[in-house]
PDB file of C-alpha atoms in Angstrom:
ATOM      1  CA  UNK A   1     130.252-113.722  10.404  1.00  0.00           C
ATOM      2  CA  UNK A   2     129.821-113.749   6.534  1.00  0.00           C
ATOM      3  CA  UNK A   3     126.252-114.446   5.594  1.00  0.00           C
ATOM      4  CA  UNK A   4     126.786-116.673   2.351  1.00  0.00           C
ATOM      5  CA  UNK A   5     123.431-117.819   0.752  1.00  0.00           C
ATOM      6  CA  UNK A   6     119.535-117.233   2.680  1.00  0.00           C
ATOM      7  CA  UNK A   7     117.174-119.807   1.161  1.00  0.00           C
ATOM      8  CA  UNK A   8     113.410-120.412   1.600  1.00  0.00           C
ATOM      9  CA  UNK A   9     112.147-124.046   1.056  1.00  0.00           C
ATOM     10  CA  UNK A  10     108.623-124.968   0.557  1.00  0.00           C
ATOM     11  CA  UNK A  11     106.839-127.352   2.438  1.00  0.00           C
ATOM     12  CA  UNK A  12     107.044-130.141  -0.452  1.00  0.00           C
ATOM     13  CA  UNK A  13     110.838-129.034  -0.111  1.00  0.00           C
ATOM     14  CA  UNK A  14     110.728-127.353  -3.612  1.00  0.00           C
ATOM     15  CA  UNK A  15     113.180-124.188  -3.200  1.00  0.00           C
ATOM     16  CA  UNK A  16     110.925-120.672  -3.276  1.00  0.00           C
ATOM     17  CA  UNK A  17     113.152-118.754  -2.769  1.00  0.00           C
ATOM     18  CA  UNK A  18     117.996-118.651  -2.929  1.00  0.00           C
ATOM     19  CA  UNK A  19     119.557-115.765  -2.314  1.00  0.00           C
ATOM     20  CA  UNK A  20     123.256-116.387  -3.522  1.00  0.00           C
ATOM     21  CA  UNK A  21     125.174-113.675  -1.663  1.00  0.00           C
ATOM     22  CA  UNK A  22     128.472-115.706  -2.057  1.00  0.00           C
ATOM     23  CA  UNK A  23     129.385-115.132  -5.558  1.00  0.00           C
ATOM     24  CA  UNK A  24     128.327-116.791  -8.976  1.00  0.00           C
ATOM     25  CA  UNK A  25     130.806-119.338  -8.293  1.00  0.00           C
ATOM     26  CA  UNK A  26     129.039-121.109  -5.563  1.00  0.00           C
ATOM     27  CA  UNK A  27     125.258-120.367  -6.845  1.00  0.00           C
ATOM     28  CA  UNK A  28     124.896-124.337  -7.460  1.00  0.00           C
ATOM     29  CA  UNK A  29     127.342-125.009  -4.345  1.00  0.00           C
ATOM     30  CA  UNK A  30     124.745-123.238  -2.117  1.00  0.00           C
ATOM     31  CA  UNK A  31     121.686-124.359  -3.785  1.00  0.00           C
ATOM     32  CA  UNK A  32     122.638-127.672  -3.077  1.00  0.00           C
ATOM     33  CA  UNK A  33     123.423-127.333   0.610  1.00  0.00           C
ATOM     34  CA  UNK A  34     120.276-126.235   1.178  1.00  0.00           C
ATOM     35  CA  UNK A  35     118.399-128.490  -0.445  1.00  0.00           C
ATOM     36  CA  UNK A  36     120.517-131.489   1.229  1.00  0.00           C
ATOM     37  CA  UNK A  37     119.402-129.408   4.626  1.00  0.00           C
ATOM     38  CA  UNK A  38     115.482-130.424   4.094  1.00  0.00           C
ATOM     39  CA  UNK A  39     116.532-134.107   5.440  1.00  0.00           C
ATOM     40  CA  UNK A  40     118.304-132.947   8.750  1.00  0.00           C
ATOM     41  CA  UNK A  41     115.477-130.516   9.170  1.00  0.00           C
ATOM     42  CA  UNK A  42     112.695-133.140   8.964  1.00  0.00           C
ATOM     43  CA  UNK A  43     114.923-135.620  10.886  1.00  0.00           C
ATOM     44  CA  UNK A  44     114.754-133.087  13.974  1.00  0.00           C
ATOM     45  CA  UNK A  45     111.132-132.042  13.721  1.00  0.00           C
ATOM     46  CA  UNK A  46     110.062-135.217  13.564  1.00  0.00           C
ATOM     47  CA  UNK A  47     112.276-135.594  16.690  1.00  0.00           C
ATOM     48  CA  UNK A  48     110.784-132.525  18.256  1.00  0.00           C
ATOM     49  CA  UNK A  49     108.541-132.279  21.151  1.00  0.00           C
ATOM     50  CA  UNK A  50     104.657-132.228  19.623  1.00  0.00           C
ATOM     51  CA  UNK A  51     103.422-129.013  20.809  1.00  0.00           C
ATOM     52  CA  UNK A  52     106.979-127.009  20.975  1.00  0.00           C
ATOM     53  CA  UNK A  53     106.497-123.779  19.864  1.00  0.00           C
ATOM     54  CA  UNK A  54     110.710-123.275  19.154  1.00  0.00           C
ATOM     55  CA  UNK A  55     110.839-122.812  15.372  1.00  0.00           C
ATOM     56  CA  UNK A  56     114.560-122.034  15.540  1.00  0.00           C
ATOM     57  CA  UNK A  57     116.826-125.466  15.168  1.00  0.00           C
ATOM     58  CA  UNK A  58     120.280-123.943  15.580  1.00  0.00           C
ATOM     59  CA  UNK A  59     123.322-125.183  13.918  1.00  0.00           C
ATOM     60  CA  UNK A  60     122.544-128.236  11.037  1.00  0.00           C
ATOM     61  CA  UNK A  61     125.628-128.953   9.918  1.00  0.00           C
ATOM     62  CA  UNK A  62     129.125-127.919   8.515  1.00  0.00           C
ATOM     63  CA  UNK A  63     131.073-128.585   5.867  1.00  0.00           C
ATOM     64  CA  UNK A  64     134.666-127.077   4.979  1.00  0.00           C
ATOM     65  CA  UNK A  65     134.565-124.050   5.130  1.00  0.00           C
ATOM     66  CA  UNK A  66     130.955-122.797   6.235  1.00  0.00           C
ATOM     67  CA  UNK A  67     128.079-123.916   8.372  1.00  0.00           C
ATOM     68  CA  UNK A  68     124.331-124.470   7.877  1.00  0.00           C
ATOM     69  CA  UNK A  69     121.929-123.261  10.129  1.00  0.00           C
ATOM     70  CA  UNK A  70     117.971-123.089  10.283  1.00  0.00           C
ATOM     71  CA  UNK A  71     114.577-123.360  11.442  1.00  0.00           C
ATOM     72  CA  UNK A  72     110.636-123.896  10.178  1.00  0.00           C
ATOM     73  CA  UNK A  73     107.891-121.957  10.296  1.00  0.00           C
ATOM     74  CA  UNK A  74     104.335-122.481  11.843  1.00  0.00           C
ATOM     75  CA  UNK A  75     103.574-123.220   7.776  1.00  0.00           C
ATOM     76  CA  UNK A  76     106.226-125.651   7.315  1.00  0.00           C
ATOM     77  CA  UNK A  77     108.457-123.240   5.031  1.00  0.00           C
ATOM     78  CA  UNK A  78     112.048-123.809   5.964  1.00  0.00           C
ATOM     79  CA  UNK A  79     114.340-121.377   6.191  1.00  0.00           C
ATOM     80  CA  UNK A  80     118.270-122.189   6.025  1.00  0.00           C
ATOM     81  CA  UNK A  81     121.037-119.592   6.199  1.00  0.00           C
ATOM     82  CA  UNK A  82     124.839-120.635   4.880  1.00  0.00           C
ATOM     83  CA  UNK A  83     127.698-118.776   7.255  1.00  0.00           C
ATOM     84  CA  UNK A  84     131.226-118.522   5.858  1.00  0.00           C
ATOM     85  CA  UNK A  85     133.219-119.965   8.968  1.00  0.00           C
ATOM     86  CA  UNK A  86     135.525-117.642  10.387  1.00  0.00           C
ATOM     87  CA  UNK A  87     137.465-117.234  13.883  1.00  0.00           C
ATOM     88  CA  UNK A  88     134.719-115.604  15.680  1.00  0.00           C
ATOM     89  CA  UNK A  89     131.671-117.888  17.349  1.00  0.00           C
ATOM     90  CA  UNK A  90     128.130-117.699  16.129  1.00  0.00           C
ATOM     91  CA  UNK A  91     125.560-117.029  19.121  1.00  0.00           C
ATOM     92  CA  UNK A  92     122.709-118.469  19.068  1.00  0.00           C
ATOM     93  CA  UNK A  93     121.203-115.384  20.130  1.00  0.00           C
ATOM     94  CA  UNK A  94     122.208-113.306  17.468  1.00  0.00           C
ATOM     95  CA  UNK A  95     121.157-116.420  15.035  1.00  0.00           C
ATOM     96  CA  UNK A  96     117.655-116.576  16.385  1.00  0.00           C
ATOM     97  CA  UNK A  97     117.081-112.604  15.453  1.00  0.00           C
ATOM     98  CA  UNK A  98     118.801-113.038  12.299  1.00  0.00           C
ATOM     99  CA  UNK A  99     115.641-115.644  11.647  1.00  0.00           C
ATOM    100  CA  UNK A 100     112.982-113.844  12.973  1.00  0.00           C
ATOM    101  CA  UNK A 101     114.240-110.873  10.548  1.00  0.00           C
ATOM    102  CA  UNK A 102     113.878-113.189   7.870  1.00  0.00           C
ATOM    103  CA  UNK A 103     110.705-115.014   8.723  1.00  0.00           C
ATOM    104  CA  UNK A 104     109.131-111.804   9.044  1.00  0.00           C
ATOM    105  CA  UNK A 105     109.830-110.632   5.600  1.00  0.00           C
ATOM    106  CA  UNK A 106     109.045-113.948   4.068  1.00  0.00           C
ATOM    107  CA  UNK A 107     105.455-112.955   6.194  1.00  0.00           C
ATOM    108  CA  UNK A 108     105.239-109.713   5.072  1.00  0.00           C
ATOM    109  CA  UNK A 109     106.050-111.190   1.392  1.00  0.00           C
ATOM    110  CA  UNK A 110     102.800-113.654   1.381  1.00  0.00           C
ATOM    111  CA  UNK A 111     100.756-111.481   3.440  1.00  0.00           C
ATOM    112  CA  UNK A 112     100.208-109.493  -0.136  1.00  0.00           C
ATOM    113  CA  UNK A 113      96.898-110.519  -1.514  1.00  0.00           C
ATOM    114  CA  UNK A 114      97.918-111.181  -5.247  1.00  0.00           C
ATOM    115  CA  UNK A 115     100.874-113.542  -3.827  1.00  0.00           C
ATOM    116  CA  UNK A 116      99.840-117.152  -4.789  1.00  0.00           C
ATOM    117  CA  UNK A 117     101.604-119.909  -2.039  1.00  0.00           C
ATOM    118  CA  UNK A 118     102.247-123.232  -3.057  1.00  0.00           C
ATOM    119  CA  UNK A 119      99.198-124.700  -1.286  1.00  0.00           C
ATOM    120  CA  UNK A 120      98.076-127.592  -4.134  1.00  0.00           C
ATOM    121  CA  UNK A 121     100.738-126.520  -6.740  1.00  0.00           C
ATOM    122  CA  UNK A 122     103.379-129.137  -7.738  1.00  0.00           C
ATOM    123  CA  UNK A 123     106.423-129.609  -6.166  1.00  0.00           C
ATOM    124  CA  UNK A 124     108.814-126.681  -7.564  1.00  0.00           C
ATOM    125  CA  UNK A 125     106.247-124.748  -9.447  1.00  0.00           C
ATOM    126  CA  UNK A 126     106.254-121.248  -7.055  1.00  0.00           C
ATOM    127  CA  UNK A 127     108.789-119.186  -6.999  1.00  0.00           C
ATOM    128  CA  UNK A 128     109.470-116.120  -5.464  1.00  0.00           C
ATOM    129  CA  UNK A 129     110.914-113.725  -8.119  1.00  0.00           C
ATOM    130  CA  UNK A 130     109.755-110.555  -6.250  1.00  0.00           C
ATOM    131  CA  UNK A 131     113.088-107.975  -6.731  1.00  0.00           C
ATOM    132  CA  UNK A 132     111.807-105.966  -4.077  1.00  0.00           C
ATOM    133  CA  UNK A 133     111.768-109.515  -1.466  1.00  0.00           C
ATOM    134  CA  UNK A 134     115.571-110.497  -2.719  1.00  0.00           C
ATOM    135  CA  UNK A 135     116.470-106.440  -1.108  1.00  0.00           C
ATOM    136  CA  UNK A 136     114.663-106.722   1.578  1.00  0.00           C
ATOM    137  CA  UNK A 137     116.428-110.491   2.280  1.00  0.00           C
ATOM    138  CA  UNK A 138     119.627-108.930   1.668  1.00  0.00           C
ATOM    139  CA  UNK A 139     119.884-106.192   3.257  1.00  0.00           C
ATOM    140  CA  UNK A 140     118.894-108.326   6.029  1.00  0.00           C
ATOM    141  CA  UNK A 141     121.685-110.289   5.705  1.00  0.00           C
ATOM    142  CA  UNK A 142     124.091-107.430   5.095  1.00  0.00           C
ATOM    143  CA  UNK A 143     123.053-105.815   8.093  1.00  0.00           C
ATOM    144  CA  UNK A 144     123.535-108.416   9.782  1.00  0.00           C
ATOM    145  CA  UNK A 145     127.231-108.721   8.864  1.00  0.00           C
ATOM    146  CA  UNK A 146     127.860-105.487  10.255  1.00  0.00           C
ATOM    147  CA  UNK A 147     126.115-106.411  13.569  1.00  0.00           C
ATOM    148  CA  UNK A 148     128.181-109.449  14.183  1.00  0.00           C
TER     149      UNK A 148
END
């Protein structure tokens, strides 16, 4: 499993945060994916059971030669990971740590007091540009490459 792009999405659905780990080529590729993601995550948690605590929504969708996958946080922020299809299958299992990994960084992230969080701000105007936040996300991702 080849970890391809890791992106955070606000709950206006304003990106916070891409992490391209695909190539240069496929920056705007990925960006886009993601961003087309936000209306097949709101489709199924407007689906979802009021009161479910499963933040993890599995497999969204593929296309050629990758899949989407995701899941939403207790604040809304969406987080969407794009796989490289290969010939091996993708547990859910091993999906569902891969998230928690990242959800917990992204809480570790805004947990610092001098981080502002998109609360009020328009639509697109918080970013994360933390250096230290895009290592930590991929080395997550990395690692988990070498786990799979």
């Amino acid at each position: 499993m080849n970890i391809q792009c890791v992106a955070y999405i606000g709950k206006q659905n304003n990106p916070i945060f891409v992490k391209n780990l695909g190539g240069p080529e496929n920056e705007l590729r990925y960006h886009f994916i993601s961003h087309v993601s936000c209306d097949i995550i709101e489709e199924r948690t407007s689906a979802a059971v009021k009161g479910s605590t499963d933040l993890y929504l599995g497999h969204l969708s593929s296309m050629e030669d990758i899949a989407v996958y995701g899941c939403v946080t207790n604040t809304k922020i969406k987080i969407v990971v794009i796989l490289q299809l290969a010939d091996i299958i993708v547990k859910d299992s091993d999906m569902r740590q891969l998230f928690k990994r990242l959800h917990s960084a992204y809480a570790n992230f805004v947990s610092n007091p001098f981080y502002l969080t998109d609360d009020g701000a328009p639509a697109g105007s918080k970013v994360i540009a933390s250096k230290k936040f895009s290592e930590t996300v991929e080395n997550i991702a990395r690692s988990h490459v070498a786990t799979a």
